[in-house]
Amino acid sequence: MSAGRSGRPVVVVTRRLPRPVEEQLAREFDARLNADDHPLSAVELADALRAADGLLPTVTDRLTAQVLAVEPLRARILANYGVGFNHIDTVSAKARGLVVTNTPDVLTDDTADDALMLLLMVARRGGEGERHVRSGAWTGWRPTHMLGTRVTGKTLGLIGLGRIGRAVAHRARAGFGMRVIFHDPSPPPAAVVSELGAEPRAGVDDVLREADFVSLHSPATPETRHLIDARRLALMKRGAFLVNNARGDIVDEAALVAALKQGTIAGAGLDVFEREPAVTPDLLTMENVVLLPHLGSATHETRIAMGLRALENLKAFFAGAPPRDRMA
Ligand code: DGY
């Protein structure tokens, strides 16, 4: 095992993590923390790969083929902080002998809560109402003021029925009496689907045509890039809403803006964006759009659990055991 001056593996932690996680990382490893929390540039990432035995990166680190081609490469593991790892070129990582791990399970509930928050906010005009009160424009209750769309009893269409999709389905059925339909190219076992009371549909298009609310829970892969494009947005009901807290590039953001402008759909709740942290300027001006800054897993509890899970993967790896969450 390679090690730093302390005799412990050198681990570069690319962003600030909750304090209990940083403290434990510092106890277990020769941890190089990012005190000012700046996003690392490609050059800094390459330096980290040269200097450390392992990296603990996040979604803001673009570990491209070019960055991973660094010489000499010292790092042997990328213990990602997060379940999604589309920012890591896993083919190049594998070719360079790097193990890649992620942090599933621990963020499922909070990310599902975030999807329901977006759905409720956009349907019931929560963001718009909040802006209204803060602006001082509110003149008082009246029967016709700021009417929204009922959620209870409506049809929710899920694209992806993995861990998070299932947690959303459960909340929507149990909490809001929603009918849940879904499409997933690799669906969970039939018993799981039937226990959830979710109804499968043969394709994405079938879900879009039927749903009052569409919520995206697919991983970001080359196949899901712009899965929701102009053609598919046009299949949605005119009064339907789109929710995305998976990954920004699953939606063609320009096509979404056009659909919202034309009234093709009623609104959108977005936690993720195609060019994060940049947001298409038109979206910032639309009242029927809820915009959140990638908050899916952002609770104290979950962000600590994610860090401890990444740490557990690093510990196993450096102890010579298979890390629990190996993805590549
Ligand atoms: C996740 O876990 O994938 C979050 O989006 C942060 O990366």
GROMACS .gro file of C-alpha atoms and ligand atoms in nm:
model
  335
    1MET     CA    1   0.000   0.000   0.000
    2SER     CA    2   0.138   0.344  -0.089
    3ALA     CA    3   0.122   0.601   0.187
    4GLY     CA    4   0.191   0.959   0.281
    5ARG     CA    5   0.442   1.084   0.533
    6SER     CA    6   0.209   0.974   0.812
    7GLY     CA    7   0.220   0.615   0.685
    8ARG     CA    8  -0.145   0.643   0.587
    9PRO     CA    9  -0.283   0.659   0.230
   10VAL     CA   10  -0.301   1.010   0.088
   11VAL     CA   11  -0.661   1.100  -0.001
   12VAL     CA   12  -0.750   1.423  -0.179
   13VAL     CA   13  -1.100   1.535  -0.079
   14THR     CA   14  -1.209   1.769  -0.356
   15ARG     CA   15  -1.477   1.973  -0.171
   16ARG     CA   16  -1.563   2.069   0.186
   17LEU     CA   17  -1.759   1.787   0.352
   18PRO     CA   18  -1.966   1.798   0.672
   19ARG     CA   19  -1.735   1.835   0.969
   20PRO     CA   20  -1.781   1.484   1.121
   21VAL     CA   21  -1.683   1.334   0.786
   22GLU     CA   22  -1.374   1.552   0.747
   23GLU     CA   23  -1.272   1.472   1.104
   24GLN     CA   24  -1.299   1.100   1.044
   25LEU     CA   25  -1.119   1.125   0.711
   26ALA     CA   26  -0.835   1.307   0.887
   27ARG     CA   27  -0.816   1.030   1.148
   28GLU     CA   28  -0.813   0.744   0.897
   29PHE     CA   29  -0.605   0.890   0.615
   30ASP     CA   30  -0.349   1.150   0.524
   31ALA     CA   31  -0.646   1.357   0.407
   32ARG     CA   32  -0.585   1.666   0.193
   33LEU     CA   33  -0.894   1.879   0.247
   34ASN     CA   34  -1.019   2.171   0.037
   35ALA     CA   35  -1.034   2.445   0.300
   36ASP     CA   36  -1.178   2.715   0.072
   37ASP     CA   37  -1.415   2.474  -0.108
   38HIS     CA   38  -1.328   2.597  -0.457
   39PRO     CA   39  -1.419   2.363  -0.744
   40LEU     CA   40  -1.100   2.197  -0.869
   41SER     CA   41  -0.981   2.279  -1.222
   42ALA     CA   42  -0.871   2.008  -1.465
   43VAL     CA   43  -0.509   2.090  -1.378
   44GLU     CA   44  -0.576   2.057  -1.004
   45LEU     CA   45  -0.754   1.726  -1.057
   46ALA     CA   46  -0.461   1.596  -1.261
   47ASP     CA   47  -0.221   1.709  -0.985
   48ALA     CA   48  -0.435   1.526  -0.730
   49LEU     CA   49  -0.423   1.206  -0.936
   50ARG     CA   50  -0.042   1.236  -0.944
   51ALA     CA   51  -0.005   1.312  -0.573
   52ALA     CA   52  -0.266   1.100  -0.395
   53ASP     CA   53  -0.341   0.732  -0.348
   54GLY     CA   54  -0.711   0.803  -0.369
   55LEU     CA   55  -0.953   1.081  -0.457
   56LEU     CA   56  -1.287   1.156  -0.296
   57PRO     CA   57  -1.451   1.357  -0.577
   58THR     CA   58  -1.799   1.500  -0.619
   59VAL     CA   59  -2.034   1.582  -0.905
   60THR     CA   60  -1.846   1.910  -0.965
   61ASP     CA   61  -1.524   1.729  -1.065
   62ARG     CA   62  -1.504   1.648  -1.434
   63LEU     CA   63  -1.282   1.342  -1.442
   64THR     CA   64  -1.256   1.320  -1.819
   65ALA     CA   65  -1.044   1.086  -2.032
   66GLN     CA   66  -0.795   1.371  -2.069
   67VAL     CA   67  -0.764   1.431  -1.695
   68LEU     CA   68  -0.741   1.058  -1.626
   69ALA     CA   69  -0.459   1.024  -1.884
   70VAL     CA   70  -0.224   1.200  -1.639
   71GLU     CA   71   0.131   1.066  -1.594
   72PRO     CA   72   0.254   0.940  -1.363
   73LEU     CA   73  -0.075   0.822  -1.214
   74ARG     CA   74  -0.048   0.748  -0.844
   75ALA     CA   75  -0.419   0.727  -0.749
   76ARG     CA   76  -0.586   0.389  -0.751
   77ILE     CA   77  -0.938   0.470  -0.637
   78LEU     CA   78  -1.203   0.736  -0.705
   79ALA     CA   79  -1.443   0.712  -0.410
   80ASN     CA   80  -1.719   0.934  -0.544
   81TYR     CA   81  -1.933   1.131  -0.302
   82GLY     CA   82  -2.275   1.080  -0.463
   83VAL     CA   83  -2.475   0.811  -0.631
   84GLY     CA   84  -2.450   0.954  -0.985
   85PHE     CA   85  -2.108   0.926  -1.145
   86ASN     CA   86  -2.161   1.057  -1.498
   87HIS     CA   87  -1.889   1.317  -1.432
   88ILE     CA   88  -1.635   1.033  -1.427
   89ASP     CA   89  -1.527   0.869  -1.752
   90THR     CA   90  -1.551   0.518  -1.610
   91VAL     CA   91  -1.415   0.354  -1.926
   92SER     CA   92  -1.095   0.559  -1.900
   93ALA     CA   93  -1.082   0.505  -1.524
   94LYS     CA   94  -1.102   0.131  -1.573
   95ALA     CA   95  -0.841   0.140  -1.848
   96ARG     CA   96  -0.609   0.317  -1.602
   97GLY     CA   97  -0.675   0.057  -1.335
   98LEU     CA   98  -0.874   0.294  -1.114
   99VAL     CA   99  -1.150   0.153  -0.897
  100VAL     CA  100  -1.464   0.372  -0.890
  101THR     CA  101  -1.718   0.364  -0.607
  102ASN     CA  102  -2.033   0.565  -0.532
  103THR     CA  103  -2.272   0.620  -0.238
  104PRO     CA  104  -2.612   0.458  -0.312
  105ASP     CA  105  -2.900   0.395  -0.067
  106VAL     CA  106  -2.818   0.667   0.186
  107LEU     CA  107  -2.964   0.950  -0.022
  108THR     CA  108  -3.273   0.774  -0.156
  109ASP     CA  109  -3.532   0.915   0.085
  110ASP     CA  110  -3.411   1.274   0.081
  111THR     CA  111  -3.385   1.277  -0.298
  112ALA     CA  112  -3.739   1.137  -0.324
  113ASP     CA  113  -3.859   1.408  -0.083
  114ASP     CA  114  -3.693   1.668  -0.306
  115ALA     CA  115  -3.880   1.537  -0.613
  116LEU     CA  116  -4.211   1.560  -0.428
  117MET     CA  117  -4.118   1.910  -0.308
  118LEU     CA  118  -4.060   2.019  -0.670
  119LEU     CA  119  -4.385   1.856  -0.778
  120LEU     CA  120  -4.589   2.026  -0.508
  121MET     CA  121  -4.418   2.361  -0.550
  122VAL     CA  122  -4.476   2.375  -0.924
  123ALA     CA  123  -4.835   2.243  -0.905
  124ARG     CA  124  -4.937   2.472  -0.618
  125ARG     CA  125  -4.731   2.770  -0.735
  126GLY     CA  126  -4.515   2.765  -0.422
  127GLY     CA  127  -4.216   2.951  -0.566
  128GLU     CA  128  -4.434   3.211  -0.731
  129GLY     CA  129  -4.638   3.260  -0.414
  130GLU     CA  130  -4.328   3.304  -0.203
  131ARG     CA  131  -4.192   3.566  -0.442
  132HIS     CA  132  -4.532   3.737  -0.433
  133VAL     CA  133  -4.535   3.770  -0.053
  134ARG     CA  134  -4.171   3.881  -0.034
  135SER     CA  135  -4.228   4.145  -0.300
  136GLY     CA  136  -4.501   4.306  -0.089
  137ALA     CA  137  -4.756   4.260  -0.370
  138TRP     CA  138  -4.993   4.041  -0.166
  139THR     CA  139  -5.318   4.223  -0.090
  140GLY     CA  140  -5.490   3.941   0.102
  141TRP     CA  141  -5.691   3.622   0.057
  142ARG     CA  142  -5.939   3.606  -0.226
  143PRO     CA  143  -6.117   3.312  -0.391
  144THR     CA  144  -5.954   3.353  -0.730
  145HIS     CA  145  -5.601   3.425  -0.617
  146MET     CA  146  -5.311   3.213  -0.744
  147LEU     CA  147  -5.503   2.897  -0.820
  148GLY     CA  148  -5.287   2.595  -0.884
  149THR     CA  149  -5.332   2.235  -0.991
  150ARG     CA  150  -5.452   1.955  -0.760
  151VAL     CA  151  -5.199   1.679  -0.699
  152THR     CA  152  -5.411   1.429  -0.507
  153GLY     CA  153  -5.549   1.151  -0.725
  154LYS     CA  154  -5.357   1.254  -1.037
  155THR     CA  155  -5.135   1.029  -1.250
  156LEU     CA  156  -4.762   1.040  -1.186
  157GLY     CA  157  -4.538   0.907  -1.463
  158LEU     CA  158  -4.194   0.794  -1.355
  159ILE     CA  159  -3.911   0.753  -1.601
  160GLY     CA  160  -3.689   0.510  -1.411
  161LEU     CA  161  -3.799   0.290  -1.123
  162GLY     CA  162  -3.470   0.243  -0.943
  163ARG     CA  163  -3.424   0.313  -0.572
  164ILE     CA  164  -3.522   0.680  -0.594
  165GLY     CA  165  -3.806   0.624  -0.842
  166ARG     CA  166  -3.951   0.360  -0.609
  167ALA     CA  167  -3.929   0.593  -0.309
  168VAL     CA  168  -4.110   0.862  -0.509
  169ALA     CA  169  -4.378   0.611  -0.616
  170HIS     CA  170  -4.433   0.508  -0.255
  171ARG     CA  171  -4.471   0.865  -0.135
  172ALA     CA  172  -4.699   0.962  -0.423
  173ARG     CA  173  -4.933   0.665  -0.372
  174ALA     CA  174  -4.937   0.660   0.006
  175GLY     CA  175  -4.937   1.034   0.063
  176PHE     CA  176  -5.129   1.174  -0.231
  177GLY     CA  177  -5.336   0.883  -0.359
  178MET     CA  178  -5.171   0.922  -0.698
  179ARG     CA  179  -5.185   0.660  -0.966
  180VAL     CA  180  -4.829   0.572  -1.061
  181ILE     CA  181  -4.723   0.458  -1.408
  182PHE     CA  182  -4.362   0.406  -1.512
  183HIS     CA  183  -4.117   0.299  -1.776
  184ASP     CA  184  -3.781   0.148  -1.693
  185PRO     CA  185  -3.574  -0.053  -1.942
  186SER     CA  186  -3.449  -0.262  -1.646
  187PRO     CA  187  -3.750  -0.269  -1.415
  188PRO     CA  188  -3.735  -0.410  -1.063
  189PRO     CA  189  -3.878  -0.759  -1.001
  190ALA     CA  190  -4.253  -0.793  -1.065
  191ALA     CA  191  -4.320  -0.848  -0.693
  192VAL     CA  192  -4.160  -0.513  -0.607
  193VAL     CA  193  -4.360  -0.337  -0.877
  194SER     CA  194  -4.686  -0.491  -0.765
  195GLU     CA  195  -4.621  -0.412  -0.399
  196LEU     CA  196  -4.569  -0.050  -0.501
  197GLY     CA  197  -4.889  -0.057  -0.702
  198ALA     CA  198  -4.706   0.095  -1.001
  199GLU     CA  199  -4.822   0.018  -1.354
  200PRO     CA  200  -4.557  -0.050  -1.621
  201ARG     CA  201  -4.572   0.110  -1.963
  202ALA     CA  202  -4.388  -0.023  -2.269
  203GLY     CA  203  -4.204   0.298  -2.350
  204VAL     CA  204  -4.118   0.649  -2.235
  205ASP     CA  205  -4.367   0.792  -2.486
  206ASP     CA  206  -4.655   0.595  -2.333
  207VAL     CA  207  -4.579   0.743  -1.991
  208LEU     CA  208  -4.556   1.096  -2.129
  209ARG     CA  209  -4.890   1.074  -2.309
  210GLU     CA  210  -5.077   0.959  -1.999
  211ALA     CA  211  -4.920   1.136  -1.701
  212ASP     CA  212  -5.028   1.458  -1.531
  213PHE     CA  213  -4.684   1.481  -1.370
  214VAL     CA  214  -4.366   1.330  -1.515
  215SER     CA  215  -4.070   1.280  -1.284
  216LEU     CA  216  -3.728   1.171  -1.412
  217HIS     CA  217  -3.526   0.912  -1.221
  218SER     CA  218  -3.290   0.770  -1.483
  219PRO     CA  219  -2.912   0.767  -1.460
  220ALA     CA  220  -2.728   1.003  -1.696
  221THR     CA  221  -2.581   0.785  -1.970
  222PRO     CA  222  -2.520   0.842  -2.342
  223GLU     CA  223  -2.858   0.670  -2.398
  224THR     CA  224  -3.051   0.905  -2.166
  225ARG     CA  225  -2.889   1.229  -2.290
  226HIS     CA  226  -3.178   1.451  -2.411
  227LEU     CA  227  -3.422   1.168  -2.350
  228ILE     CA  228  -3.677   1.445  -2.300
  229ASP     CA  229  -3.648   1.644  -2.620
  230ALA     CA  230  -3.888   1.858  -2.825
  231ARG     CA  231  -4.066   1.557  -2.974
  232ARG     CA  232  -4.127   1.398  -2.636
  233LEU     CA  233  -4.230   1.724  -2.468
  234ALA     CA  234  -4.493   1.758  -2.740
  235LEU     CA  235  -4.637   1.419  -2.636
  236MET     CA  236  -4.709   1.544  -2.283
  237LYS     CA  237  -5.052   1.672  -2.188
  238ARG     CA  238  -5.086   2.049  -2.215
  239GLY     CA  239  -5.164   2.074  -1.845
  240ALA     CA  240  -4.880   1.841  -1.738
  241PHE     CA  241  -4.572   1.924  -1.535
  242LEU     CA  242  -4.215   1.796  -1.568
  243VAL     CA  243  -3.996   1.731  -1.262
  244ASN     CA  244  -3.624   1.660  -1.286
  245ASN     CA  245  -3.391   1.602  -0.995
  246ALA     CA  246  -3.186   1.330  -1.165
  247ARG     CA  247  -2.935   1.490  -1.404
  248GLY     CA  248  -2.969   1.802  -1.618
  249ASP     CA  249  -2.865   1.658  -1.950
  250ILE     CA  250  -3.153   1.407  -1.952
  251VAL     CA  251  -3.360   1.708  -2.063
  252ASP     CA  252  -3.287   1.919  -2.370
  253GLU     CA  253  -3.303   2.249  -2.179
  254ALA     CA  254  -3.351   2.460  -2.494
  255ALA     CA  255  -3.643   2.240  -2.600
  256LEU     CA  256  -3.791   2.266  -2.252
  257VAL     CA  257  -3.772   2.645  -2.261
  258ALA     CA  258  -3.948   2.646  -2.600
  259ALA     CA  259  -4.218   2.407  -2.472
  260LEU     CA  260  -4.279   2.626  -2.166
  261LYS     CA  261  -4.297   2.941  -2.378
  262GLN     CA  262  -4.542   2.779  -2.619
  263GLY     CA  263  -4.758   2.632  -2.342
  264THR     CA  264  -4.687   2.278  -2.462
  265ILE     CA  265  -4.665   2.182  -2.094
  266ALA     CA  266  -4.787   2.367  -1.785
  267GLY     CA  267  -4.464   2.397  -1.588
  268ALA     CA  268  -4.144   2.239  -1.465
  269GLY     CA  269  -3.970   2.175  -1.135
  270LEU     CA  270  -3.594   2.151  -1.181
  271ASP     CA  271  -3.321   2.069  -0.930
  272VAL     CA  272  -3.056   1.995  -1.194
  273PHE     CA  273  -2.947   2.171  -1.513
  274GLU     CA  274  -2.770   2.090  -1.835
  275ARG     CA  275  -2.475   2.323  -1.773
  276GLU     CA  276  -2.472   2.350  -1.393
  277PRO     CA  277  -2.436   2.591  -1.224
  278ALA     CA  278  -2.543   2.790  -1.535
  279VAL     CA  279  -2.919   2.803  -1.589
  280THR     CA  280  -3.075   2.898  -1.924
  281PRO     CA  281  -3.160   3.268  -1.863
  282ASP     CA  282  -3.518   3.230  -1.997
  283LEU     CA  283  -3.596   2.987  -1.714
  284LEU     CA  284  -3.510   3.253  -1.458
  285THR     CA  285  -3.791   3.471  -1.588
  286MET     CA  286  -4.070   3.209  -1.592
  287GLU     CA  287  -4.319   3.201  -1.306
  288ASN     CA  288  -4.435   2.846  -1.386
  289VAL     CA  289  -4.090   2.704  -1.324
  290VAL     CA  290  -3.940   2.607  -0.989
  291LEU     CA  291  -3.560   2.617  -0.979
  292LEU     CA  292  -3.357   2.463  -0.698
  293PRO     CA  293  -2.976   2.444  -0.670
  294HIS     CA  294  -2.920   2.063  -0.689
  295LEU     CA  295  -3.061   2.007  -0.338
  296GLY     CA  296  -3.170   1.642  -0.381
  297SER     CA  297  -2.947   1.494  -0.111
  298ALA     CA  298  -2.889   1.818   0.080
  299THR     CA  299  -2.975   1.735   0.440
  300HIS     CA  300  -2.728   1.722   0.728
  301GLU     CA  301  -2.814   1.356   0.783
  302THR     CA  302  -2.767   1.245   0.425
  303ARG     CA  303  -2.458   1.447   0.346
  304ILE     CA  304  -2.289   1.296   0.654
  305ALA     CA  305  -2.408   0.946   0.556
  306MET     CA  306  -2.274   0.995   0.201
  307GLY     CA  307  -1.934   1.096   0.337
  308LEU     CA  308  -1.918   0.802   0.575
  309ARG     CA  309  -2.016   0.568   0.293
  310ALA     CA  310  -1.737   0.704   0.068
  311LEU     CA  311  -1.499   0.669   0.362
  312GLU     CA  312  -1.608   0.309   0.414
  313ASN     CA  313  -1.531   0.238   0.047
  314LEU     CA  314  -1.185   0.393   0.083
  315LYS     CA  315  -1.111   0.199   0.401
  316ALA     CA  316  -1.211  -0.131   0.245
  317PHE     CA  317  -1.004  -0.061  -0.065
  318PHE     CA  318  -0.689   0.034   0.124
  319ALA     CA  319  -0.734  -0.266   0.354
  320GLY     CA  320  -0.728  -0.488   0.044
  321ALA     CA  321  -1.100  -0.581   0.065
  322PRO     CA  322  -1.359  -0.526  -0.211
  323PRO     CA  323  -1.530  -0.189  -0.158
  324ARG     CA  324  -1.904  -0.231  -0.105
  325ASP     CA  325  -2.009   0.015  -0.377
  326ARG     CA  326  -1.770  -0.063  -0.662
  327MET     CA  327  -1.909   0.069  -0.993
  328ALA     CA  328  -1.603   0.019  -1.215
  329DGY     C1  329  -2.584   1.237  -0.643
  329DGY     O1  330  -2.565   1.172  -0.542
  329DGY     O2  331  -2.579   1.187  -0.755
  329DGY     C2  332  -2.609   1.383  -0.627
  329DGY     O3  333  -2.674   1.433  -0.738
  329DGY     C3  334  -2.481   1.457  -0.604
  329DGY     O4  335  -2.385   1.410  -0.691
   0.00000   0.00000   0.00000
